[in-house]
Coordinates of C-alpha atoms and ligand atoms in Angstrom, one line a residue:
M245 CA 31.5 27.5 -5.0
R246 CA 33.5 24.4 -4.2
L247 CA 36.3 25.2 -1.8
F248 CA 39.2 22.9 -1.2
E249 CA 39.1 23.5 2.5
D250 CA 35.6 22.0 2.6
Y251 CA 37.0 18.8 1.1
A252 CA 40.4 18.7 2.8
C253 CA 41.4 15.6 4.8
C254 CA 41.0 16.3 8.5
I255 CA 44.2 14.4 9.3
C256 CA 46.8 15.6 6.8
R257 CA 45.0 18.8 5.5
Q258 CA 47.0 18.2 2.3
R259 CA 44.8 15.9 0.2
E260 CA 41.2 15.7 -0.7
A261 CA 39.2 13.6 1.6
S262 CA 37.4 10.6 0.2
Y263 CA 36.0 8.8 3.3
Y264 CA 33.7 9.6 6.1
C265 CA 33.6 7.9 9.5
E266 CA 30.0 7.4 10.6
S267 CA 31.1 6.8 14.2
C268 CA 33.2 9.9 14.9
F269 CA 32.3 12.0 11.8
L270 CA 35.9 12.4 10.6
T271 CA 36.6 12.9 6.9
F272 CA 39.9 11.7 5.6
C273 CA 41.8 10.9 2.5
S274 CA 42.8 7.5 1.2
S275 CA 46.5 8.0 2.2
C276 CA 45.5 8.6 5.8
T277 CA 43.2 5.6 6.1
K278 CA 44.0 2.6 8.3
R279 CA 43.3 -0.8 6.9
K280 CA 42.3 -3.9 8.6
S281 CA 42.3 -7.5 7.3
V282 CA 39.1 -9.5 7.6
N283 CA 38.4 -13.1 6.7
Y284 CA 35.4 -13.7 4.5
S285 CA 33.7 -16.8 3.2
A286 CA 31.6 -16.8 0.0
C287 CA 29.1 -19.7 -0.6
E288 CA 30.1 -21.5 -3.8
K289 CA 26.5 -22.2 -4.7
C290 CA 24.6 -19.0 -4.0
G291 CA 27.5 -16.5 -3.6
S292 CA 26.2 -15.1 -0.3
A293 CA 29.2 -13.9 1.7
H294 CA 30.0 -13.5 5.4
Y295 CA 32.8 -12.1 7.4
F296 CA 34.2 -14.2 10.2
D297 CA 37.0 -13.8 12.8
A298 CA 39.8 -16.2 13.2
K299 CA 38.5 -17.6 16.5
S300 CA 35.0 -18.6 15.3
G301 CA 36.2 -19.8 11.9
P302 CA 34.2 -20.0 8.7
P303 CA 30.6 -21.3 8.9
S304 CA 30.0 -24.9 8.2
V305 CA 26.8 -24.4 6.1
C306 CA 25.5 -21.5 4.1
T307 CA 22.8 -19.7 6.0
M308 CA 21.1 -18.8 2.8
C309 CA 21.0 -22.1 0.9
G310 CA 22.5 -24.7 3.1
H311 CA 25.4 -25.5 0.7
E312 CA 28.6 -26.7 2.4
S313 CA 31.5 -25.5 0.4
F314 CA 32.9 -22.0 0.5
R315 CA 35.5 -19.9 -1.1
L316 CA 37.6 -18.3 1.6
G317 CA 39.6 -15.1 1.4
V318 CA 41.0 -12.1 3.2
R319 CA 40.0 -8.6 2.4
K320 CA 41.4 -5.3 3.6
L321 CA 38.8 -3.0 5.1
V322 CA 39.1 0.7 5.4
V323 CA 38.9 1.8 9.0
C324 CA 38.8 5.2 10.6
P325 CA 42.3 6.5 11.4
R326 CA 41.0 8.2 14.6
C327 CA 38.5 5.9 16.2
L328 CA 39.3 2.7 14.2
S329 CA 35.6 2.1 13.4
E330 CA 34.8 0.0 10.4
N331 CA 31.7 2.1 9.9
V332 CA 33.4 4.1 7.1
V333 CA 31.7 5.3 3.9
D334 CA 32.9 6.6 0.7
L335 CA 32.1 10.4 0.4
V336 CA 30.6 9.9 -3.1
R337 CA 28.3 7.3 -1.7
K338 CA 27.5 9.4 1.3
R339 CA 26.3 12.2 -1.0
E340 CA 24.2 9.7 -3.0
E341 CA 22.8 8.3 0.2
Q342 CA 21.7 11.7 1.4
T343 CA 20.2 12.6 -1.9
A344 CA 18.3 9.3 -1.8
R345 CA 17.1 10.0 1.7
L346 CA 15.6 13.3 0.7
N347 CA 13.8 11.6 -2.2
A348 CA 12.4 9.0 0.2
I349 CA 11.1 11.7 2.4
T350 CA 9.2 13.3 -0.5
R351 CA 7.8 10.0 -1.6
S352 CA 6.4 9.2 1.8
L353 CA 4.7 12.6 1.8
L354 CA 2.8 11.5 -1.2
S355 CA 2.2 8.0 -0.1
A356 CA -0.1 9.2 2.7
S357 CA -2.7 10.0 0.0
S358 CA -3.2 6.3 -0.7
L359 CA -4.6 5.9 2.8
M360 CA -7.1 8.7 2.0
L361 CA -7.9 7.1 -1.3
N362 CA -9.1 4.0 0.5
V363 CA -11.4 6.0 2.7
I364 CA -12.7 8.0 -0.3
N365 CA -13.4 4.7 -2.1
S366 CA -15.3 3.3 0.9
A367 CA -17.2 6.6 1.2
S368 CA -18.3 6.7 -2.4
K369 CA -19.4 3.0 -2.2
A370 CA -21.5 3.9 0.9
K371 CA -22.9 6.9 -1.0
A372 CA -23.8 4.8 -4.0
R373 CA -25.5 2.1 -1.9
L374 CA -27.5 4.7 0.0
L375 CA -28.7 6.5 -3.1
N376 CA -29.7 3.2 -4.6
L377 CA -31.8 2.4 -1.5
R378 CA -33.4 5.8 -1.6
K379 CA -34.2 5.4 -5.2
K380 CA -35.9 2.1 -4.5
G381 CA -38.0 3.8 -1.9
F382 CA -36.1 2.6 1.2
L383 CA -36.3 5.8 3.3
H384 CA -35.2 4.3 6.6
N385 CA -32.6 5.7 8.9
P386 CA -33.0 9.4 7.9
Q387 CA -29.6 10.3 9.6
L388 CA -27.7 8.2 7.0
E389 CA -27.4 11.1 4.5
E390 CA -25.8 13.3 7.1
D391 CA -23.6 10.5 8.3
V392 CA -22.1 10.0 4.8
L393 CA -21.9 13.7 4.2
G394 CA -20.1 14.0 7.5
V395 CA -17.4 11.6 6.3
Y396 CA -17.0 13.7 3.2
E397 CA -16.6 16.9 5.2
A398 CA -14.1 15.2 7.5
L399 CA -12.1 14.1 4.4
S400 CA -12.0 17.6 3.0
A401 CA -10.8 18.9 6.3
L402 CA -8.2 16.2 6.5
K403 CA -6.9 17.1 3.0
V404 CA -6.5 20.7 4.1
K405 CA -4.8 19.8 7.4
A406 CA -2.5 17.3 5.8
L407 CA -1.5 19.7 3.1
S408 CA -0.7 22.5 5.5
K409 CA 1.4 20.1 7.6
A410 CA 3.2 18.9 4.5
E411 CA 3.9 22.6 3.6
R412 CA 5.4 23.2 7.0
I413 CA 7.6 20.1 6.7
M414 CA 8.8 21.0 3.2
S415 CA 9.3 24.7 3.9
S416 CA 11.5 24.3 7.0
A417 CA 14.0 21.5 7.5
A418 CA 13.4 19.7 4.2
S419 CA 14.1 22.8 2.2
R420 CA 17.2 23.5 4.3
A421 CA 18.3 19.9 3.6
A422 CA 17.7 20.4 -0.2
L423 CA 19.7 23.6 -0.1
L424 CA 22.6 21.9 1.7
I425 CA 22.5 19.0 -0.7
R426 CA 22.7 21.4 -3.5
E427 CA 25.8 23.0 -2.0
W428 CA 26.9 19.6 -0.8
S429 CA 30.3 19.3 0.9
P430 CA 31.6 16.9 3.5
R431 CA 31.2 19.8 6.0
S432 CA 27.5 19.8 5.7
I433 CA 27.0 16.0 6.2
R434 CA 26.1 16.4 9.9
E435 CA 23.8 19.4 9.4
I436 CA 22.0 17.5 6.6
E437 CA 21.6 14.5 8.9
A438 CA 20.2 16.8 11.6
C439 CA 17.7 18.2 9.1
F440 CA 16.7 14.8 8.1
E441 CA 16.0 13.7 11.7
Q442 CA 13.9 16.8 12.2
V443 CA 12.0 16.2 8.9
E444 CA 11.5 12.5 9.6
G445 CA 10.1 13.3 13.0
A446 CA 7.6 15.8 11.5
L447 CA 6.9 13.2 8.8
R448 CA 5.9 10.6 11.4
D449 CA 3.5 13.2 13.0
Y450 CA 2.1 13.8 9.5
R451 CA 1.6 10.1 8.8
Q452 CA 0.1 9.6 12.3
L453 CA -2.4 12.4 11.7
V454 CA -3.5 10.9 8.4
E455 CA -3.5 7.4 9.7
E456 CA -5.6 8.2 12.8
E457 CA -8.1 10.3 10.9
C458 CA -8.4 7.6 8.2
R459 CA -8.9 4.9 10.7
C460 CA -11.6 6.9 12.5
L461 CA -13.4 7.6 9.2
E462 CA -13.1 3.9 8.2
E463 CA -14.7 3.0 11.5
R464 CA -17.6 5.4 10.9
L465 CA -18.0 4.0 7.4
R466 CA -18.1 0.5 8.7
E467 CA -21.0 1.5 11.0
I468 CA -22.8 3.1 8.1
S469 CA -22.2 0.0 6.0
S470 CA -23.7 -2.3 8.6
V471 CA -26.9 -0.3 8.5
L472 CA -26.8 -0.4 4.7
D473 CA -26.3 -4.2 4.8
Y474 CA -29.4 -4.6 6.9
L475 CA -31.4 -2.4 4.5
D476 CA -30.1 -4.1 1.5
F477 CA -31.1 -7.5 2.9
H478 CA -34.7 -6.3 3.0
R479 CA -34.4 -4.6 -0.3
E480 CA -33.3 -7.8 -2.0
L481 CA -36.3 -9.7 -0.6
F482 CA -38.7 -7.0 -1.8
E483 CA -37.1 -6.9 -5.3
E484 CA -37.3 -10.6 -5.7
R485 CA -41.1 -10.5 -5.2
E486 CA -41.7 -7.1 -6.7
Q487 CA -44.5 -8.3 -9.1
L488 CA -46.4 -10.3 -6.5
L489 CA -46.3 -7.4 -4.1
A490 CA -47.5 -4.9 -6.7
M491 CA -46.9 -1.9 -4.5
E492 CA -48.5 1.5 -5.2
A493 CA -46.2 4.5 -5.9
S494 CA -47.1 6.1 -2.6
E495 CA -46.5 2.8 -0.7
K496 CA -43.0 2.4 0.8
P497 CA -41.3 -0.8 1.7
V498 CA -40.5 -1.3 5.4
C499 CA -39.2 -4.7 6.0
A500 CA -39.4 -8.4 5.0
L501 CA -39.5 -11.2 7.6
P502 CA -38.2 -14.4 6.0
H503 CA -38.7 -17.9 7.3
V504 CA -42.0 -17.3 9.1
K505 CA -44.5 -20.1 9.2
Y506 CA -48.2 -19.7 8.7
V507 CA -49.8 -22.2 11.1
G508 CA -53.5 -21.4 11.0
S509 CA -56.3 -18.9 10.8
S510 CA -59.8 -18.3 12.1
Y511 CA -61.0 -17.5 8.6
L512 CA -58.3 -18.6 6.0
P513 CA -57.7 -22.1 4.7
S514 CA -55.4 -23.8 7.2
N515 CA -52.8 -25.3 4.9
K516 CA -49.7 -24.6 6.8
G517 CA -46.5 -23.4 5.1
T518 CA -43.5 -21.1 5.3
G519 CA -43.0 -17.9 3.4
V520 CA -42.1 -14.3 3.8
L521 CA -44.1 -11.6 5.6
F522 CA -43.7 -8.2 4.0
L523 CA -44.5 -5.0 5.8
T524 CA -45.0 -1.8 3.8
T525 CA -46.2 1.6 4.9
E526 CA -49.7 0.5 3.9
R527 CA -50.0 -3.3 4.1
V528 CA -49.0 -6.6 5.7
V529 CA -48.5 -9.1 2.9
F530 CA -47.8 -12.8 3.3
L531 CA -46.2 -14.7 0.3
K532 CA -46.3 -18.4 0.8
K533 CA -44.0 -20.9 -0.8
E534 CA -45.9 -23.1 -3.2
G535 CA -45.3 -26.1 -5.5
V536 CA -43.5 -29.4 -5.1
L537 CA -40.1 -27.9 -4.8
R538 CA -41.5 -24.8 -2.9
H539 CA -39.6 -22.5 -5.2
S540 CA -42.5 -20.3 -6.3
F541 CA -44.4 -17.9 -4.1
K542 CA -48.1 -17.1 -4.0
K543 CA -49.8 -14.2 -2.3
Y544 CA -51.7 -15.7 0.5
F545 CA -53.2 -12.6 2.1
S546 CA -52.8 -8.9 2.2
L547 CA -54.1 -6.8 5.1
P548 CA -54.2 -3.1 5.6
L549 CA -51.5 -2.3 8.1
A550 CA -53.6 0.2 10.0
E551 CA -56.2 -2.4 10.8
V552 CA -53.8 -5.1 12.0
E553 CA -53.3 -5.7 15.7
L554 CA -50.2 -7.7 16.5
N555 CA -49.9 -10.1 19.4
V556 CA -46.7 -11.8 20.3
K557 CA -46.3 -14.8 22.5
R558 CA -42.7 -15.4 23.4
G559 CA -41.1 -18.5 24.9
L560 CA -40.4 -22.0 23.8
R561 CA -43.6 -22.3 21.7
G562 CA -43.6 -18.7 20.7
Y563 CA -45.9 -17.4 18.0
F564 CA -47.5 -14.2 16.8
T565 CA -51.0 -13.4 15.6
L566 CA -52.3 -10.8 13.3
K567 CA -55.8 -9.8 14.3
T568 CA -58.2 -7.8 12.1
D569 CA -62.0 -7.5 11.8
K570 CA -62.1 -10.7 9.7
G571 CA -60.4 -12.8 12.4
T572 CA -56.8 -13.9 13.2
V573 CA -53.9 -15.5 11.4
R574 CA -51.2 -17.1 13.4
F575 CA -47.4 -17.6 12.6
T576 CA -44.5 -19.2 14.2
A577 CA -41.0 -17.8 13.5
P578 CA -37.4 -18.2 14.2
R579 CA -36.5 -16.8 17.6
Q580 CA -34.7 -13.7 16.2
V581 CA -37.7 -12.8 14.1
L582 CA -40.1 -13.3 16.9
E583 CA -38.0 -11.1 19.2
N584 CA -38.1 -8.2 16.6
V585 CA -41.5 -8.5 15.1
E586 CA -43.0 -5.9 17.4
A587 CA -40.3 -3.5 16.6
Y588 CA -40.9 -4.0 12.9
F589 CA -44.6 -3.4 13.2
T590 CA -43.9 -0.3 15.3
L591 CA -41.5 1.0 12.7
A592 CA -44.0 0.3 9.9
K593 CA -46.8 2.1 11.7
N594 CA -44.6 5.1 12.5
F595 CA -42.6 5.1 9.4
Q596 CA -43.2 8.7 8.6
A597 CA -41.3 9.8 11.7
N598 CA -38.4 7.4 11.0
S599 CA -37.8 8.0 7.3
Q600 CA -36.0 10.4 5.1
L601 CA -38.5 13.0 4.1
D602 CA -36.0 15.7 3.2
R603 CA -35.3 15.0 -0.4
S604 CA -32.9 17.9 -0.6
L605 CA -30.5 16.1 1.8
T606 CA -30.4 13.1 -0.6
L607 CA -29.9 15.4 -3.5
K608 CA -27.1 17.2 -1.6
L609 CA -25.4 13.8 -1.1
E610 CA -25.8 12.9 -4.7
S611 CA -24.0 16.0 -5.8
T612 CA -21.2 15.7 -3.2
A613 CA -18.0 14.1 -4.4
I614 CA -14.4 14.2 -3.4
G615 CA -11.2 13.5 -5.3
L616 CA -7.6 13.4 -4.4
S617 CA -6.0 14.7 -7.6
D618 CA -5.9 18.3 -6.2
F619 CA -4.2 17.1 -3.0
R620 CA -1.7 15.0 -4.9
R621 CA -1.0 17.8 -7.3
A622 CA -0.4 20.2 -4.5
I623 CA 2.0 17.8 -2.7
A624 CA 3.8 17.1 -5.9
S625 CA 4.4 20.7 -6.7
L626 CA 5.5 21.3 -3.2
I627 CA 8.1 18.4 -3.6
D628 CA 9.0 19.6 -7.0
S629 CA 9.8 23.2 -5.9
T630 CA 11.8 21.9 -2.9
L631 CA 13.8 19.4 -5.0
K632 CA 14.3 21.7 -7.9
M633 CA 16.1 24.0 -5.7
G634 CA 18.5 21.2 -5.0
E635 CA 18.9 20.1 -8.6
E636 CA 19.4 23.5 -10.1
G637 CA 21.9 24.3 -7.5
A638 CA 23.8 21.0 -8.2
R639 CA 24.0 21.9 -11.9
S640 CA 25.2 25.4 -11.4
T641 CA 27.8 24.7 -8.8
A642 CA 30.7 22.4 -9.4
T643 CA 30.1 18.9 -8.2
P644 CA 32.8 17.1 -6.3
K645 CA 35.0 15.1 -8.4
Q646 CA 33.4 11.8 -9.0
R647 CA 35.8 8.9 -8.9
P648 CA 35.9 6.9 -12.1
P649 CA 33.7 3.8 -12.0
P650 CA 35.9 1.0 -10.7
I651 CA 36.2 -0.8 -14.0
A652 CA 35.2 -0.4 -17.6
R653 CA 31.8 -1.8 -18.5
P654 CA 32.1 -5.4 -19.5
C655 CA 32.1 -5.9 -23.2
P656 CA 28.7 -6.6 -24.7
R657 CA 28.3 -10.3 -25.3
P658 CA 29.1 -11.3 -28.9
I659 CA 26.1 -11.7 -31.1
N660 CA 25.0 -15.2 -31.3
R661 CA 25.4 -16.0 -35.0
P662 CA 28.1 -17.5 -37.1
A663 CA 30.4 -15.0 -38.8
S664 CA 29.3 -14.3 -42.3
P665 CA 31.5 -15.6 -45.0
S666 CA 32.4 -12.1 -46.2
T667 CA 34.0 -11.2 -42.9
G668 CA 36.1 -14.3 -42.7
D669 CA 36.7 -16.5 -39.8
Q670 CA 40.1 -15.0 -39.2
E671 CA 38.7 -11.5 -38.5
A672 CA 35.9 -12.9 -36.3
L673 CA 38.4 -14.8 -34.3
M674 CA 40.5 -11.7 -33.8
N675 CA 37.5 -9.8 -32.6
L676 CA 36.7 -12.5 -30.1
E677 CA 40.3 -12.6 -28.8
K678 CA 40.3 -8.8 -28.4
K679 CA 37.1 -9.0 -26.3
K680 CA 38.5 -11.9 -24.3
Y681 CA 41.6 -9.8 -23.5
A682 CA 39.4 -6.9 -22.3
V683 CA 37.3 -9.1 -20.1
E684 CA 40.4 -10.7 -18.6
Q685 CA 41.8 -7.2 -17.9
N686 CA 38.6 -6.2 -16.3
L687 CA 38.6 -9.2 -14.1
K688 CA 42.1 -8.5 -13.0
R689 CA 41.3 -4.9 -12.2
L690 CA 38.2 -6.0 -10.3
K691 CA 40.2 -8.3 -8.2
E692 CA 42.7 -5.5 -7.4
L693 CA 39.9 -3.2 -6.4
W694 CA 38.4 -5.8 -4.2
D695 CA 41.7 -6.6 -2.5
E696 CA 42.3 -2.9 -1.8
G697 CA 38.9 -2.7 -0.2
E698 CA 37.6 -0.3 -2.7
I699 CA 34.4 -2.1 -3.6
P700 CA 31.9 -3.9 -1.3
L701 CA 31.9 -7.7 -1.3
E702 CA 28.5 -8.1 -2.9
E703 CA 29.4 -5.8 -5.8
Y704 CA 32.6 -7.7 -6.3
L705 CA 30.9 -11.1 -6.4
K706 CA 28.1 -9.9 -8.7
M707 CA 30.5 -8.3 -11.2
S708 CA 33.0 -11.2 -11.1
R709 CA 30.3 -13.7 -11.8
R710 CA 29.1 -11.7 -14.8
L711 CA 32.6 -11.3 -16.2
E712 CA 33.4 -14.9 -15.7
S713 CA 30.3 -16.0 -17.5
D714 CA 31.2 -13.6 -20.4
L715 CA 34.7 -15.1 -20.5
Y716 CA 33.3 -18.6 -20.6
E717 CA 31.0 -17.7 -23.5
L718 CA 33.9 -16.1 -25.4
N719 CA 36.1 -19.2 -24.9
V720 CA 33.4 -21.5 -26.2
K721 CA 33.0 -19.3 -29.3
I722 CA 36.7 -19.1 -29.9
Q723 CA 37.0 -22.8 -29.6
K724 CA 34.2 -23.3 -32.1
L725 CA 35.8 -21.0 -34.6
K726 CA 39.2 -22.7 -34.2
N727 CA 37.7 -26.1 -34.8
G728 CA 36.2 -24.7 -37.9
Ligands
LIG1036 ZN1 45.0 12.8 4.6
LIG1037 ZN1 36.1 7.5 13.4
LIG1038 ZN1 24.7 -20.4 -0.3

């Protein structure tokens, strides 16, 4: 029910209020308003407008485009009759603004899901990369499956947590706000604002929760990815030389050491050369670059891993040797490889203990997936039920009287073709004159509204520009017809 007393002007108690003071929360009618004259300048080039006081005077250049000539004028602003604040809004606008604010709240509930979507995408990328490595026989870092699964579990938990937080937000203050907006009257403005503040506070918590969790998960995924990068680096080297390596089904790749240089042997031909040293669970294989351009590789030797004894000499002229019953082979290598070569051999020799042997974990990861559609649907239905409450109410109860739009819509522009002979020029001319008259009337009314302070400056400028251009076009057409 819409009661007059809810809408009555707080000053005269006689008429219906149409303004609201944002500073002292007074609602008042247009007869009780006070008005204040303010000077404004509007740039003649870009139309951007500014208020200025008599002391400072108009600006010398436009801050938006640098143009130097302005249209100057005076406009009457509505000010609050009690506190004289200029911070006064139209009640119809206030209602629209509050409705829009409620919509913004619901949108931001949903937008949190895009953060989660990013994490889900990173997680499924990591999952796909890991599964690919496992398929190719790279069984390193057995904890990787559980790491990725852990991210998936945390994501599911986050979905539940976020949804319950969203439910709490929507069921308390937000639904109260929706209810008040449904029964909207100037009296509930402040209570609605209070609800909004509460909701927006809770919303910040909600976003913070999602953001922090997502950041944390992204961090975990970055760590996982850096391990995967390392494994993929080795995988690519193995895949490039797959045929030369000719690995057995039971043999698993361990690592590939690029840029090592074969410098001599006690039993092999001593033609030096660089290449890649491959370690598998069974063998140590050296593929040496061959040919003029050194683009092709040739298997130089292959030793059973179990029989190889590694010796590393660090330092400026560092090298490492591989010793077997047959004798020794010697390599130099970049510092980083030299530093890690022992660790690589240790890993290869103890690969069993450091690899993923539990196939069921890999399968579990393979069958794990997570989506967001259920979450988004749940949030959407939550929003829907809260807002519907407002909408249905608004339809069933009388809405406050909407003031008529300030002016009639400008006439559609005349169609750009010559009048057909059957209509006759005279009739076309009359139509154009009629339209011209309507546009002129609209312009006049617009100016009055503006002078009375009924419409904001930007709106006035926008509409007057449009009407003026319509008028110009009409005049051109009329002139054309008159000239025959
Ligand atoms: Zn009044
Ligand atoms: Zn006031
Ligand atoms: Zn300008």
